[in-house]
Amino acid sequence: MKTLILELQEQNKKLQQQITSLQEQVELLKNGRKSKTSSTPPSHDYSRSNQRSLRKQSNRKTGGQIGHEGTTLHMKEIPDEIVEYRPDYCNQCGAILNSEEYKMVSRKQEIVLPPVVPKYIEHRSYTCTCGVCGGITTGESPEYLKANVQYGPPIAALVGYLSVRQYLPYKRIAEFMNSFFTLPISEGTIDNMIAGLTRKAEPIYREIKSRVEQSSVVGGDETGIKINGKKAWLWTFQTQFLTFLVASMTRGYETISNVFQNGFPISVYVSDCLPAQLKIQTLAKQICISHLLRELNNFIDVFNCGWSEKLKQLFQEAILLKSELHPDDYLSPNEKVNSIRKRLDRLLDEPSFDKHKKVQTFIKRLNKHNGSILTFLYHQKVPPDNNGSERSIRNAKVKMKVSGGFKSYEGAYRFAVLRSYIDTTVKNSQDVFNALCLLAMSPAAE
């Protein structure tokens, strides 16, 4: 009997340990693994209503703030059309009114869109024989005119704009063109236009890649996409003024090594903690602090971890200090920066045996990449987060939601090329549609 009791006690102890472990996993699923407390995408949130922003709540009311310049419509000095409303009879006695007594009492303008109809431009080339030497000279039409009848560059630019900038699928683009412009463009023609724009953009795409390689600060990230129903990835390598996107079937390091064989030897590389990202050869690295803060929020919510509270406060102080530093502060050691550096080292050196295993794993990761945590405090142009990279590929998720995915790798490649061109245009404060018109009118790459 005594032996049986001991066996049952041991069995009960193991069951209690299993229950505790399962309860922790349930808490992580319910409260922890959310887009605001981890790298989990919003679509995978267990309870999306529990999302919490990393930003602290202010005391300001929602809406426009004091001093904010509002915008309003202004009247056109010379309107395109005038509609006048003159009464014919007196509404008091019914007498006919004298036209000489009219006095304008109000003016109102409305803005409307006129019907847009296709414009057919006929290009005629003529030859002429020289009266001096007898030579025959022919007037040359624009190089982009290949067929007897074809759609002009602005139409191809609009198709590219709707597909890559506004993320519409081919079927809805065809519907839009027919409804608004009475142009019955087929999906095949739309595909040919996208292909033509891609060929013309490829030299610029390669130039963007070259300039990214030569930049002092580069951000990198990746996101999942669908190609022919299979999981694939869209990678971004971007700077303040450039975006270079790459479609790939893998999330591994081979994608980076195939595109950037030498890595970024003269760049500070900003990314999350994906091993493939951290494997890149660089001058220095900066781990995204926003990602770390989300994980710390996770530990605070689920494990009530005091150590995580202290590290979170340190990161927030470091980000605030970054906004206060002047250019001269990066030229020599800064006392405040050194203080934060020492506090971080002390926190990472604290014994971790009493912490949850997930927190222990987190601490080991930070110790492994300790030299890449506060890089932004030593380099003026290095941000503390990787938000710029996330913004540059967030559009791919919108494309997936609206269009459903890419039918082939070629389609994903075209999106990467044209989206790189468009995003770079936006970063340089250029008009996207005008830029696409210029691209459509340019000669195709050899």
XYZ file of C-alpha atoms in Angstrom:
446
model
C 0.000 0.000 0.000
C 2.822 2.410 0.872
C 4.476 1.757 -2.482
C 1.209 2.426 -4.279
C 0.769 5.736 -2.448
C 4.287 6.837 -3.412
C 3.654 5.918 -7.051
C 0.392 7.856 -7.056
C 2.081 10.871 -5.475
C 4.803 10.809 -8.120
C 2.209 10.438 -10.863
C 0.195 13.324 -9.396
C 3.325 15.507 -9.326
C 3.970 14.860 -13.023
C 0.346 15.574 -13.889
C 0.472 18.864 -11.991
C 3.578 19.851 -13.973
C 1.811 18.992 -17.225
C -1.238 21.038 -16.196
C 0.963 24.036 -15.358
C 2.748 23.762 -18.701
C -0.532 23.472 -20.615
C -2.011 26.436 -18.750
C 0.986 28.555 -19.763
C 0.546 27.503 -23.386
C -3.143 28.438 -23.257
C -2.272 31.847 -21.820
C 0.262 32.394 -24.595
C -2.340 31.519 -27.210
C -5.007 33.723 -25.639
C -2.932 36.716 -24.614
C 0.608 36.461 -25.843
C 0.983 35.490 -29.478
C -0.590 38.570 -30.974
C 0.660 40.986 -33.584
C 1.206 43.595 -30.868
C 3.211 41.291 -28.584
C 5.149 39.203 -31.121
C 6.023 38.910 -34.801
C 2.728 37.122 -35.459
C 0.783 38.798 -38.304
C -2.549 40.442 -37.390
C -4.476 37.818 -39.372
C -3.259 35.152 -36.900
C -4.308 36.996 -33.755
C -6.294 34.767 -31.378
C -8.359 37.706 -30.144
C -7.935 40.673 -32.447
C -9.937 42.931 -30.126
C -7.114 42.712 -27.579
C -4.539 44.433 -29.773
C -2.539 47.073 -27.946
C -0.389 49.759 -29.519
C 3.232 50.264 -28.444
C 2.554 53.996 -28.277
C 1.608 55.518 -24.954
C -1.822 57.102 -24.723
C -1.793 60.900 -24.693
C -4.259 63.325 -23.129
C -5.119 64.886 -26.482
C -8.569 64.470 -27.975
C -9.044 62.651 -31.255
C -9.270 64.644 -34.481
C -7.492 67.795 -35.622
C -5.210 69.409 -33.064
C -4.832 73.090 -32.199
C -2.614 74.758 -34.789
C -3.324 72.119 -37.428
C -3.838 73.666 -40.853
C -7.100 72.444 -42.313
C -7.915 72.070 -45.988
C -10.977 73.294 -47.848
C -12.201 73.618 -51.415
C -11.702 76.942 -53.154
C -13.822 78.481 -55.908
C -12.409 78.645 -59.396
C -12.065 82.274 -60.479
C -13.359 81.597 -63.989
C -15.777 78.633 -63.921
C -16.062 76.298 -66.890
C -19.858 76.536 -66.944
C -22.383 78.916 -65.378
C -25.986 77.996 -64.549
C -28.208 80.941 -63.556
C -31.483 80.797 -61.641
C -33.671 83.871 -62.371
C -37.271 83.925 -61.148
C -39.920 84.762 -63.800
C -42.812 85.623 -61.470
C -43.133 87.305 -58.084
C -43.874 84.663 -55.448
C -45.917 87.244 -53.499
C -48.372 88.601 -56.103
C -47.548 86.615 -59.264
C -46.509 89.641 -61.343
C -43.982 89.236 -64.153
C -40.575 90.394 -62.943
C -38.487 93.037 -64.748
C -35.256 91.533 -66.008
C -33.433 94.796 -65.286
C -34.106 94.452 -61.545
C -32.215 91.163 -61.077
C -29.469 91.184 -58.442
C -27.143 88.227 -57.761
C -27.333 87.180 -54.098
C -25.240 83.988 -53.964
C -22.639 81.946 -55.827
C -22.023 78.247 -55.357
C -19.732 75.944 -57.292
C -19.778 72.184 -57.660
C -16.965 70.081 -59.048
C -17.964 67.367 -61.510
C -16.141 65.034 -63.841
C -16.933 65.342 -67.541
C -17.569 62.167 -69.538
C -14.240 60.675 -70.589
C -14.206 59.253 -74.105
C -11.255 57.680 -75.918
C -9.296 60.004 -78.169
C -8.039 58.545 -81.443
C -4.807 60.119 -82.685
C -3.733 59.262 -86.221
C -0.002 59.425 -86.867
C 0.866 60.005 -90.535
C 4.371 59.693 -91.912
C 5.341 61.381 -95.186
C 8.299 61.107 -97.481
C 9.825 63.840 -99.567
C 12.378 63.773 -102.354
C 15.194 66.282 -102.081
C 15.315 68.653 -105.046
C 19.114 68.999 -104.721
C 20.458 65.455 -104.350
C 17.379 63.333 -105.004
C 17.525 61.668 -101.595
C 14.274 60.473 -100.027
C 13.571 61.459 -96.411
C 10.750 59.993 -94.309
C 9.198 61.528 -91.214
C 9.475 59.022 -88.373
C 6.569 58.335 -86.023
C 7.245 57.660 -82.305
C 9.184 54.471 -81.654
C 6.541 53.007 -79.340
C 4.012 52.820 -82.218
C 4.309 49.224 -83.438
C 0.826 48.249 -84.690
C -1.652 49.964 -86.985
C -3.988 50.466 -84.007
C -2.833 50.210 -80.404
C -3.422 51.638 -76.950
C -1.245 54.622 -76.079
C 1.252 54.882 -73.179
C -1.158 56.710 -70.799
C -3.559 53.752 -70.966
C -0.756 51.284 -70.207
C 0.343 53.566 -67.353
C -3.192 53.607 -65.926
C -3.399 49.814 -66.118
C -0.078 49.546 -64.265
C -1.267 52.071 -61.707
C -4.493 50.167 -61.024
C -2.715 46.810 -60.789
C 0.421 47.632 -58.780
C -0.465 50.848 -56.974
C -4.162 50.136 -56.267
C -3.792 46.305 -56.257
C -6.779 45.509 -58.508
C -6.988 42.100 -60.237
C -7.129 41.974 -64.037
C -10.875 41.296 -64.175
C -11.728 44.419 -62.172
C -9.286 46.531 -64.190
C -11.028 45.410 -67.387
C -14.402 46.278 -65.837
C -13.148 49.712 -64.752
C -11.717 50.568 -68.183
C -14.938 49.548 -69.919
C -17.261 51.314 -67.439
C -15.416 54.624 -67.217
C -13.787 54.963 -70.638
C -15.795 52.546 -72.856
C -12.542 50.729 -73.602
C -13.199 46.962 -73.863
C -9.687 45.879 -72.842
C -9.228 42.128 -72.387
C -7.354 40.540 -69.492
C -4.769 39.296 -71.984
C -4.108 42.847 -73.171
C -3.797 43.979 -69.550
C -1.248 41.221 -68.918
C 0.736 42.303 -71.987
C 0.743 45.916 -70.756
C 2.057 44.873 -67.324
C 4.719 42.745 -69.011
C 5.744 45.667 -71.236
C 6.010 48.062 -68.294
C 8.116 45.495 -66.436
C 10.593 45.164 -69.313
C 10.964 48.940 -69.461
C 11.420 49.175 -65.686
C 14.075 46.442 -65.422
C 17.091 48.751 -66.017
C 15.789 51.079 -63.285
C 15.162 48.039 -61.056
C 18.799 46.973 -61.440
C 19.973 50.527 -60.744
C 17.898 50.630 -57.546
C 19.561 47.382 -56.424
C 23.011 48.813 -57.113
C 22.294 51.978 -55.138
C 20.859 50.022 -52.208
C 24.114 48.025 -52.075
C 26.060 51.285 -51.829
C 23.896 52.816 -49.080
C 25.118 53.441 -45.536
C 21.876 52.211 -43.925
C 19.725 49.390 -45.352
C 16.573 47.840 -43.897
C 15.436 44.321 -44.711
C 12.285 42.283 -44.145
C 10.137 39.599 -45.760
C 6.469 38.643 -45.867
C 4.492 35.672 -47.087
C 2.681 35.707 -50.433
C 0.931 33.099 -52.582
C 2.253 31.989 -55.968
C 0.031 29.496 -57.792
C -1.484 28.541 -54.434
C 1.893 27.809 -52.832
C 3.622 29.666 -50.019
C 6.258 32.103 -51.243
C 7.983 35.228 -49.958
C 8.407 38.846 -50.934
C 11.658 40.329 -49.630
C 12.472 44.004 -49.294
C 15.814 45.766 -49.087
C 15.186 49.462 -48.669
C 16.637 52.819 -47.688
C 15.167 56.233 -47.014
C 14.831 56.912 -50.760
C 14.945 53.462 -52.388
C 12.954 50.216 -52.308
C 14.134 46.965 -53.895
C 11.699 44.032 -53.751
C 12.462 40.402 -54.576
C 9.978 37.547 -55.028
C 11.276 34.177 -53.845
C 9.999 30.681 -53.136
C 12.084 30.462 -49.960
C 12.523 32.367 -46.719
C 16.067 31.090 -46.325
C 19.422 32.829 -46.593
C 19.868 31.593 -50.164
C 17.472 34.311 -51.355
C 19.752 37.006 -49.947
C 22.969 35.343 -51.115
C 21.599 34.946 -54.652
C 20.663 38.627 -54.921
C 23.412 40.256 -52.844
C 26.381 37.907 -53.119
C 28.656 40.179 -51.066
C 26.033 41.228 -48.542
C 26.211 44.841 -47.380
C 29.846 45.354 -46.311
C 29.544 49.160 -46.071
C 26.035 49.293 -44.565
C 24.367 49.155 -41.178
C 21.647 46.558 -41.729
C 18.334 46.936 -39.849
C 16.111 43.861 -39.499
C 14.245 41.576 -37.137
C 15.871 38.500 -35.600
C 15.236 36.087 -38.476
C 18.455 34.003 -38.687
C 18.653 34.518 -42.460
C 18.616 38.303 -41.950
C 21.257 38.227 -39.219
C 23.527 36.014 -41.334
C 24.140 38.781 -43.892
C 27.657 40.203 -44.020
C 27.397 43.852 -42.961
C 29.374 46.720 -41.475
C 27.053 46.577 -38.432
C 23.528 45.457 -37.563
C 20.525 46.930 -35.768
C 17.841 44.623 -34.389
C 14.350 46.089 -34.550
C 13.523 47.435 -31.079
C 9.788 47.439 -31.863
C 9.896 43.657 -32.263
C 11.694 43.313 -28.932
C 9.148 45.567 -27.219
C 6.300 43.381 -28.493
C 7.948 40.302 -26.999
C 8.521 42.124 -23.706
C 4.834 43.092 -23.632
C 4.082 39.409 -24.110
C 6.211 38.422 -21.102
C 4.712 41.192 -18.964
C 1.123 40.218 -19.845
C 1.516 36.458 -19.449
C 4.286 35.973 -16.872
C 4.103 39.286 -14.974
C 7.861 39.517 -15.543
C 9.493 42.403 -13.641
C 12.757 42.014 -15.550
C 10.857 42.588 -18.805
C 9.371 45.785 -17.364
C 12.851 47.129 -16.638
C 14.175 46.259 -20.102
C 11.093 47.758 -21.741
C 11.656 51.011 -19.861
C 15.313 51.038 -20.919
C 14.385 50.617 -24.595
C 11.817 53.407 -24.360
C 14.408 55.705 -22.778
C 16.882 54.814 -25.541
C 14.348 55.676 -28.250
C 13.599 58.996 -26.540
C 17.322 59.727 -26.247
C 17.716 59.069 -29.989
C 15.237 61.876 -30.726
C 17.212 64.252 -28.494
C 20.705 63.566 -29.870
C 22.357 66.188 -32.075
C 24.739 65.405 -34.961
C 27.765 66.337 -32.824
C 26.734 63.780 -30.189
C 27.657 60.952 -32.561
C 31.239 62.175 -32.974
C 32.361 61.339 -29.425
C 31.141 59.063 -26.601
C 27.955 60.378 -25.011
C 27.447 59.992 -21.256
C 23.741 59.192 -21.567
C 24.413 56.625 -24.281
C 27.152 55.017 -22.177
C 24.792 54.887 -19.202
C 22.109 53.068 -21.202
C 24.748 50.702 -22.571
C 25.910 49.774 -19.059
C 22.344 49.328 -17.797
C 21.590 46.984 -20.695
C 24.678 44.887 -19.947
C 23.704 44.635 -16.276
C 20.172 43.525 -17.148
C 21.434 40.872 -19.545
C 23.939 39.639 -16.934
C 21.257 39.093 -14.289
C 20.689 35.428 -13.310
C 17.840 33.990 -15.362
C 17.272 30.602 -13.714
C 14.168 31.915 -11.920
C 12.568 33.208 -15.136
C 10.268 31.382 -17.536
C 12.057 29.346 -20.190
C 10.740 31.619 -22.938
C 12.237 34.623 -21.160
C 15.488 32.705 -20.738
C 15.566 31.984 -24.474
C 14.910 35.674 -25.154
C 17.818 36.694 -22.883
C 20.161 34.227 -24.599
C 19.218 35.697 -27.982
C 19.890 39.247 -26.790
C 23.249 38.244 -25.332
C 24.162 36.602 -28.633
C 23.343 39.790 -30.553
C 24.199 42.291 -27.813
C 26.305 44.382 -30.180
C 23.328 44.910 -32.493
C 20.790 46.222 -29.977
C 21.860 49.852 -29.441
C 23.603 50.512 -32.759
C 21.101 53.300 -33.491
C 22.559 55.373 -30.640
C 25.985 55.401 -32.323
C 24.949 56.093 -35.932
C 22.904 59.175 -36.758
C 21.010 57.740 -39.747
C 20.197 54.365 -38.186
C 16.598 54.086 -36.859
C 15.736 52.047 -33.754
C 13.122 50.027 -35.621
C 12.485 48.325 -38.929
C 9.185 50.083 -39.627
C 10.402 51.426 -42.977
C 10.929 47.892 -44.285
C 7.578 46.726 -42.955
C 5.849 49.623 -44.713
C 7.528 48.777 -48.008
C 6.102 45.230 -48.094
C 2.802 45.804 -46.305
C 1.278 46.571 -49.716
C 1.887 42.954 -50.730
C -0.637 41.855 -48.109
C -3.191 44.269 -49.560
C -2.481 42.816 -53.011
C -3.076 39.313 -51.637
C -6.351 40.344 -49.986
C -7.703 42.126 -53.070
C -6.324 39.963 -55.880
C -6.012 36.647 -54.061
C -2.431 35.854 -55.069
C -0.181 35.487 -58.092
C -0.873 32.782 -60.662
C 2.811 32.385 -61.533
C 6.280 33.397 -60.408
C 6.432 35.722 -63.417
C 3.451 37.657 -62.033
C 5.127 38.010 -58.631
C 8.354 39.115 -60.321
C 6.518 41.807 -62.310
C 4.871 43.072 -59.130
C 8.269 43.219 -57.380
C 9.850 45.179 -60.250
C 7.019 47.675 -60.722
C 6.360 48.057 -57.002
C 10.067 48.822 -56.473
C 9.770 51.525 -59.135
C 6.551 52.930 -57.619
C 7.694 52.858 -53.985
C 10.956 54.582 -54.917
C 8.908 57.189 -56.785
C 6.760 57.797 -53.687
C 9.804 58.085 -51.421
C 11.187 60.789 -53.691
C 7.921 62.787 -53.632
C 7.158 62.155 -57.311
C 3.702 61.662 -58.823
C 3.196 57.939 -59.381
C 0.940 58.145 -62.442
C 3.195 60.656 -64.213
C 6.180 58.428 -63.460
C 4.363 55.448 -64.987
C 3.473 57.528 -68.070
C 7.153 58.382 -68.548
C 8.001 54.698 -68.128
C 5.361 53.641 -70.668
C 6.714 56.112 -73.252
C 10.334 55.024 -72.777
C 11.933 52.480 -75.141
C 12.005 48.866 -74.020
C 15.275 47.514 -72.623
C 17.475 45.666 -75.071
